[in-house]
Amino acid sequence: MPHDDDDHPHALLPPDPALRVKALETILVRKGLVDPAALDEIIDTYENRIGPRNGARVVARAWADPEFKAALLADATPLIADLGFYGRQGEHVVVVENTPAQHNMVVCTLCSCYPWPLLGIPPGWYKSDAYRARAVREPRKVLAEFGVTLPPETSVRVWDSTAEVRYLVLPMRPGGTEGMGEDDLAALVTRDSMIGTGLPGVPS
Amino acid sequence: MSLPVEDTAPEPVFEQPWHAQVFALTVALNEAGRFGWEDWARRFSETLKRNGAGRDLNGGDDYFRAWLQTLEMILAEDGAAAPVEVAALREAWEAAYLATPHGQPVHLPEA
């Protein structure tokens, strides 16, 4: 929060919840229940080191390597761990494949379960009541608001994440990408295409 | 209601520093074995449901307020941080901010 107002004689008072968090942190650190360095490490990891690029690498490899794709669809968790994208909370990742017959879309109706190691922290809309309620009730309408219009013959399946199982959508490989390497393919994979609320980019 | 959606312009991972701090505290406590993630998700979803009963939560600040309420409840129940202790330290932090000249780092007086 930028703040260069000379009229304030004292430090800018943070909002109430921020003070409550500081209070909790002080108590837990004093009691030795959390280590301040571990907190910094967690924040750095989520802010800088994990995010949708991890998921995009997995998708690009599945597009490029049929054996990897088959193994990924059969049991994604160990493969993803092998790539170094382990789940801190021990969750299982299930990869669901888009096909001309079925489009997949992910929600967490309970709270906001999300494949953190592959996609990072979910965007605000994923956590909103509106998305959580409407994705199940009227998925096509929600998709249309995201600019995704599917052919009538494509069915939409909505997957509800839990604390134990997190879903990642494997989008269909865009046309015109024959012969592209994994790095170039990964650049086409958007976060929303792995939640199912978007489609991957197309080569320019 | 709108579900805005350009993922070309990256949003900050955490909108507010305290969102990141309460998230990290929770993950650290889970990793230290203080509570399981399934229990956490169950308690958190109960808070969201309660808070969202009368209005639509936007998934931003109100989401992390619910997160903080849940963590406070769990820590009050297991005795790690009693509400009276939290209230006292919250007041101490507020006093420290008000007593610190603008631009200086804020510290609690030594306990």
PDB file of C-alpha atoms in Angstrom, chain A residues 1 3-6 8-31 33-35 38-43 46-48 50 53 86 88-89 91 109-113 116 120-132 134 142-143 145-147 162-164 166 189-193 197, chain B residues 1-7 11 13-18 20-32 34 37-38 41-42 44-46 48-49 51-53 55-61 63-65 67-69 71-72 75 79-82 85-87 89-90 93-104 106 108-111:
ATOM      1  CA  MET A   1       0.000   0.000   0.000  1.00  0.00           C
ATOM      2  CA  HIS A   3       1.608   5.847   1.506  1.00  0.00           C
ATOM      3  CA  ASP A   4       3.518   9.108   1.414  1.00  0.00           C
ATOM      4  CA  ASP A   5       1.185  11.329   3.308  1.00  0.00           C
ATOM      5  CA  ASP A   6       3.115  13.718   5.548  1.00  0.00           C
ATOM      6  CA  HIS A   8       0.339  11.076   9.326  1.00  0.00           C
ATOM      7  CA  PRO A   9       2.601  11.482  12.341  1.00  0.00           C
ATOM      8  CA  HIS A  10       2.629   7.729  13.013  1.00  0.00           C
ATOM      9  CA  ALA A  11       2.854   4.519  11.025  1.00  0.00           C
ATOM     10  CA  LEU A  12      -0.258   3.732   9.020  1.00  0.00           C
ATOM     11  CA  LEU A  13      -2.486   1.535  11.162  1.00  0.00           C
ATOM     12  CA  PRO A  14      -3.239  -1.727   9.364  1.00  0.00           C
ATOM     13  CA  PRO A  15      -6.853  -2.925   9.181  1.00  0.00           C
ATOM     14  CA  ASP A  16      -8.305  -4.931  12.077  1.00  0.00           C
ATOM     15  CA  PRO A  17      -7.785  -8.406  10.575  1.00  0.00           C
ATOM     16  CA  ALA A  18      -4.131  -7.588   9.858  1.00  0.00           C
ATOM     17  CA  LEU A  19      -3.619  -6.716  13.533  1.00  0.00           C
ATOM     18  CA  ARG A  20      -5.320  -9.956  14.574  1.00  0.00           C
ATOM     19  CA  VAL A  21      -3.016 -11.932  12.282  1.00  0.00           C
ATOM     20  CA  LYS A  22       0.003 -10.175  13.776  1.00  0.00           C
ATOM     21  CA  ALA A  23      -1.303 -11.041  17.243  1.00  0.00           C
ATOM     22  CA  LEU A  24      -1.668 -14.739  16.302  1.00  0.00           C
ATOM     23  CA  GLU A  25       1.750 -14.801  14.714  1.00  0.00           C
ATOM     24  CA  THR A  26       3.376 -13.216  17.776  1.00  0.00           C
ATOM     25  CA  ILE A  27       1.729 -15.737  20.098  1.00  0.00           C
ATOM     26  CA  LEU A  28       2.613 -18.751  17.960  1.00  0.00           C
ATOM     27  CA  VAL A  29       6.195 -17.649  17.429  1.00  0.00           C
ATOM     28  CA  ARG A  30       6.700 -16.919  21.137  1.00  0.00           C
ATOM     29  CA  LYS A  31       5.373 -20.373  21.977  1.00  0.00           C
ATOM     30  CA  LEU A  33       4.746 -23.366  17.446  1.00  0.00           C
ATOM     31  CA  VAL A  34       5.810 -21.722  14.199  1.00  0.00           C
ATOM     32  CA  ASP A  35       9.153 -20.598  12.914  1.00  0.00           C
ATOM     33  CA  ALA A  38       9.223 -21.054   7.702  1.00  0.00           C
ATOM     34  CA  LEU A  39       6.487 -18.450   7.289  1.00  0.00           C
ATOM     35  CA  ASP A  40       8.689 -16.366   5.000  1.00  0.00           C
ATOM     36  CA  GLU A  41       9.568 -19.453   3.013  1.00  0.00           C
ATOM     37  CA  ILE A  42       5.906 -20.392   2.536  1.00  0.00           C
ATOM     38  CA  ILE A  43       4.996 -16.890   1.362  1.00  0.00           C
ATOM     39  CA  TYR A  46       3.473 -19.199  -3.188  1.00  0.00           C
ATOM     40  CA  GLU A  47       4.250 -15.686  -4.387  1.00  0.00           C
ATOM     41  CA  ASN A  48       7.224 -16.500  -6.557  1.00  0.00           C
ATOM     42  CA  ILE A  50       4.586 -21.907  -7.753  1.00  0.00           C
ATOM     43  CA  ARG A  53       3.479 -22.290 -15.149  1.00  0.00           C
ATOM     44  CA  TYR A  86       4.571 -31.983  -4.705  1.00  0.00           C
ATOM     45  CA  ARG A  88       2.147 -29.717   0.608  1.00  0.00           C
ATOM     46  CA  GLN A  89      -1.199 -30.856   1.929  1.00  0.00           C
ATOM     47  CA  GLU A  91      -3.654 -34.123  -1.835  1.00  0.00           C
ATOM     48  CA  THR A 109     -18.363 -25.929  -3.836  1.00  0.00           C
ATOM     49  CA  LEU A 110     -17.284 -26.349  -0.209  1.00  0.00           C
ATOM     50  CA  CYS A 111     -14.470 -23.848   0.011  1.00  0.00           C
ATOM     51  CA  SER A 112     -11.688 -23.382  -2.499  1.00  0.00           C
ATOM     52  CA  CYS A 113      -9.737 -26.614  -2.865  1.00  0.00           C
ATOM     53  CA  TRP A 116      -1.892 -25.460  -5.459  1.00  0.00           C
ATOM     54  CA  GLY A 120      -0.684 -21.651  -7.221  1.00  0.00           C
ATOM     55  CA  ILE A 121      -3.256 -19.738  -5.196  1.00  0.00           C
ATOM     56  CA  PRO A 122      -6.691 -19.605  -6.830  1.00  0.00           C
ATOM     57  CA  PRO A 123      -7.910 -16.337  -8.342  1.00  0.00           C
ATOM     58  CA  GLY A 124     -10.571 -14.369  -6.466  1.00  0.00           C
ATOM     59  CA  TRP A 125     -13.412 -15.449  -8.734  1.00  0.00           C
ATOM     60  CA  TYR A 126     -12.691 -19.140  -8.052  1.00  0.00           C
ATOM     61  CA  LYS A 127     -13.241 -18.436  -4.351  1.00  0.00           C
ATOM     62  CA  SER A 128     -16.377 -16.353  -4.854  1.00  0.00           C
ATOM     63  CA  ASP A 129     -19.804 -17.611  -3.837  1.00  0.00           C
ATOM     64  CA  ALA A 130     -21.044 -16.742  -7.305  1.00  0.00           C
ATOM     65  CA  TYR A 131     -18.680 -19.103  -9.103  1.00  0.00           C
ATOM     66  CA  ARG A 132     -18.930 -21.831  -6.465  1.00  0.00           C
ATOM     67  CA  ARG A 134     -23.208 -21.283 -10.378  1.00  0.00           C
ATOM     68  CA  VAL A 142     -20.715 -19.407 -16.594  1.00  0.00           C
ATOM     69  CA  LEU A 143     -18.482 -20.598 -19.442  1.00  0.00           C
ATOM     70  CA  GLU A 145     -19.268 -15.308 -19.316  1.00  0.00           C
ATOM     71  CA  PHE A 146     -15.677 -16.455 -19.524  1.00  0.00           C
ATOM     72  CA  GLY A 147     -15.933 -16.212 -23.292  1.00  0.00           C
ATOM     73  CA  THR A 162     -12.212 -31.648  -2.062  1.00  0.00           C
ATOM     74  CA  ALA A 163      -9.410 -31.477   0.469  1.00  0.00           C
ATOM     75  CA  GLU A 164      -8.338 -34.940  -0.712  1.00  0.00           C
ATOM     76  CA  ARG A 166      -7.899 -31.781  -6.640  1.00  0.00           C
ATOM     77  CA  VAL A 189      -1.489 -23.113 -21.729  1.00  0.00           C
ATOM     78  CA  THR A 190      -3.382 -20.569 -19.632  1.00  0.00           C
ATOM     79  CA  ARG A 191      -4.385 -20.917 -16.016  1.00  0.00           C
ATOM     80  CA  ASP A 192      -8.060 -20.785 -16.903  1.00  0.00           C
ATOM     81  CA  SER A 193      -7.664 -23.523 -19.503  1.00  0.00           C
ATOM     82  CA  THR A 197     -13.041 -21.835 -17.691  1.00  0.00           C
TER      83      THR A 197
ATOM     84  CA  MET B   1     -22.419 -10.421 -11.129  1.00  0.00           C
ATOM     85  CA  SER B   2     -19.442 -10.781 -13.346  1.00  0.00           C
ATOM     86  CA  LEU B   3     -16.699 -13.306 -13.639  1.00  0.00           C
ATOM     87  CA  PRO B   4     -13.925 -11.256 -15.150  1.00  0.00           C
ATOM     88  CA  VAL B   5     -11.380 -13.194 -16.963  1.00  0.00           C
ATOM     89  CA  GLU B   6      -8.315 -12.023 -18.693  1.00  0.00           C
ATOM     90  CA  ASP B   7      -5.438 -14.065 -17.551  1.00  0.00           C
ATOM     91  CA  GLU B  11      -3.245 -10.601 -10.502  1.00  0.00           C
ATOM     92  CA  VAL B  13      -1.213 -13.809  -5.625  1.00  0.00           C
ATOM     93  CA  PHE B  14      -2.292 -12.176  -2.371  1.00  0.00           C
ATOM     94  CA  GLU B  15      -4.143  -8.869  -2.495  1.00  0.00           C
ATOM     95  CA  GLN B  16      -3.063  -7.830   1.005  1.00  0.00           C
ATOM     96  CA  PRO B  17       0.023  -8.694   3.033  1.00  0.00           C
ATOM     97  CA  TRP B  18      -2.119 -10.066   5.838  1.00  0.00           C
ATOM     98  CA  ALA B  20      -0.348 -13.998   2.772  1.00  0.00           C
ATOM     99  CA  GLN B  21       0.515 -13.993   6.482  1.00  0.00           C
ATOM    100  CA  VAL B  22      -2.609 -15.803   7.639  1.00  0.00           C
ATOM    101  CA  PHE B  23      -2.246 -18.280   4.785  1.00  0.00           C
ATOM    102  CA  ALA B  24       1.374 -18.992   5.722  1.00  0.00           C
ATOM    103  CA  LEU B  25       0.549 -19.392   9.426  1.00  0.00           C
ATOM    104  CA  THR B  26      -2.082 -21.966   8.561  1.00  0.00           C
ATOM    105  CA  VAL B  27       0.137 -23.927   6.189  1.00  0.00           C
ATOM    106  CA  ALA B  28       2.981 -23.854   8.746  1.00  0.00           C
ATOM    107  CA  LEU B  29       0.712 -25.152  11.531  1.00  0.00           C
ATOM    108  CA  ASN B  30      -0.578 -27.898   9.231  1.00  0.00           C
ATOM    109  CA  GLU B  31       2.960 -28.901   8.315  1.00  0.00           C
ATOM    110  CA  ALA B  32       3.897 -28.948  11.988  1.00  0.00           C
ATOM    111  CA  ARG B  34      -1.154 -29.096  14.530  1.00  0.00           C
ATOM    112  CA  TRP B  37      -5.707 -30.386   6.037  1.00  0.00           C
ATOM    113  CA  GLU B  38      -9.013 -32.225   5.740  1.00  0.00           C
ATOM    114  CA  ALA B  41     -10.986 -27.579   4.891  1.00  0.00           C
ATOM    115  CA  ARG B  42     -14.050 -28.811   6.750  1.00  0.00           C
ATOM    116  CA  PHE B  44     -13.130 -23.399   6.800  1.00  0.00           C
ATOM    117  CA  SER B  45     -16.030 -24.437   4.593  1.00  0.00           C
ATOM    118  CA  GLU B  46     -18.332 -24.225   7.623  1.00  0.00           C
ATOM    119  CA  LEU B  48     -17.696 -19.735   4.596  1.00  0.00           C
ATOM    120  CA  LYS B  49     -21.155 -21.212   4.657  1.00  0.00           C
ATOM    121  CA  ASN B  51     -20.666 -16.003   6.527  1.00  0.00           C
ATOM    122  CA  GLY B  52     -22.218 -16.428   3.104  1.00  0.00           C
ATOM    123  CA  ALA B  53     -25.667 -17.208   4.466  1.00  0.00           C
ATOM    124  CA  ARG B  55     -24.846 -12.310   1.340  1.00  0.00           C
ATOM    125  CA  ASP B  56     -22.563 -13.327  -1.485  1.00  0.00           C
ATOM    126  CA  LEU B  57     -18.903 -13.545  -0.565  1.00  0.00           C
ATOM    127  CA  ASN B  58     -16.670 -12.017  -3.212  1.00  0.00           C
ATOM    128  CA  GLY B  59     -13.714 -14.372  -2.784  1.00  0.00           C
ATOM    129  CA  GLY B  60     -11.313 -11.559  -1.868  1.00  0.00           C
ATOM    130  CA  ASP B  61     -11.026  -9.873   1.506  1.00  0.00           C
ATOM    131  CA  TYR B  63     -12.534 -14.990   1.960  1.00  0.00           C
ATOM    132  CA  PHE B  64      -9.448 -14.330   4.053  1.00  0.00           C
ATOM    133  CA  ARG B  65     -11.565 -12.864   6.872  1.00  0.00           C
ATOM    134  CA  TRP B  67      -9.953 -17.919   6.865  1.00  0.00           C
ATOM    135  CA  LEU B  68      -8.753 -15.867   9.865  1.00  0.00           C
ATOM    136  CA  GLN B  69     -11.957 -16.532  11.846  1.00  0.00           C
ATOM    137  CA  LEU B  71      -7.863 -20.205  12.393  1.00  0.00           C
ATOM    138  CA  GLU B  72      -8.753 -18.158  15.494  1.00  0.00           C
ATOM    139  CA  LEU B  75      -6.385 -22.102  18.015  1.00  0.00           C
ATOM    140  CA  GLY B  79      -5.490 -23.695  23.633  1.00  0.00           C
ATOM    141  CA  ALA B  80      -2.626 -22.473  21.417  1.00  0.00           C
ATOM    142  CA  ALA B  81      -3.973 -18.915  21.332  1.00  0.00           C
ATOM    143  CA  ALA B  82      -6.755 -18.025  23.758  1.00  0.00           C
ATOM    144  CA  GLU B  85      -4.423 -13.425  24.652  1.00  0.00           C
ATOM    145  CA  VAL B  86      -5.122 -12.599  21.008  1.00  0.00           C
ATOM    146  CA  ALA B  87      -7.100  -9.501  22.000  1.00  0.00           C
ATOM    147  CA  LEU B  89      -1.640  -8.692  21.585  1.00  0.00           C
ATOM    148  CA  ARG B  90      -3.854  -7.102  18.972  1.00  0.00           C
ATOM    149  CA  TRP B  93       0.245  -4.087  18.050  1.00  0.00           C
ATOM    150  CA  GLU B  94      -2.213  -1.259  17.540  1.00  0.00           C
ATOM    151  CA  ALA B  95      -0.506   0.786  20.260  1.00  0.00           C
ATOM    152  CA  ALA B  96       2.886   0.048  18.700  1.00  0.00           C
ATOM    153  CA  TYR B  97       1.706   1.313  15.292  1.00  0.00           C
ATOM    154  CA  LEU B  98       0.289   4.472  16.834  1.00  0.00           C
ATOM    155  CA  ALA B  99       3.508   5.100  18.771  1.00  0.00           C
ATOM    156  CA  THR B 100       5.890   4.501  15.860  1.00  0.00           C
ATOM    157  CA  PRO B 101       6.886   7.476  13.701  1.00  0.00           C
ATOM    158  CA  HIS B 102       5.733   7.166  10.108  1.00  0.00           C
ATOM    159  CA  GLY B 103       8.254   5.337   7.966  1.00  0.00           C
ATOM    160  CA  GLN B 104       9.902   3.475  10.848  1.00  0.00           C
ATOM    161  CA  VAL B 106       6.994  -1.214  13.888  1.00  0.00           C
ATOM    162  CA  LEU B 108       6.245  -4.631  19.877  1.00  0.00           C
ATOM    163  CA  PRO B 109       7.884  -3.486  23.099  1.00  0.00           C
ATOM    164  CA  GLU B 110       9.873  -6.411  24.511  1.00  0.00           C
ATOM    165  CA  ALA B 111       7.572  -8.771  26.368  1.00  0.00           C
TER     166      ALA B 111
END
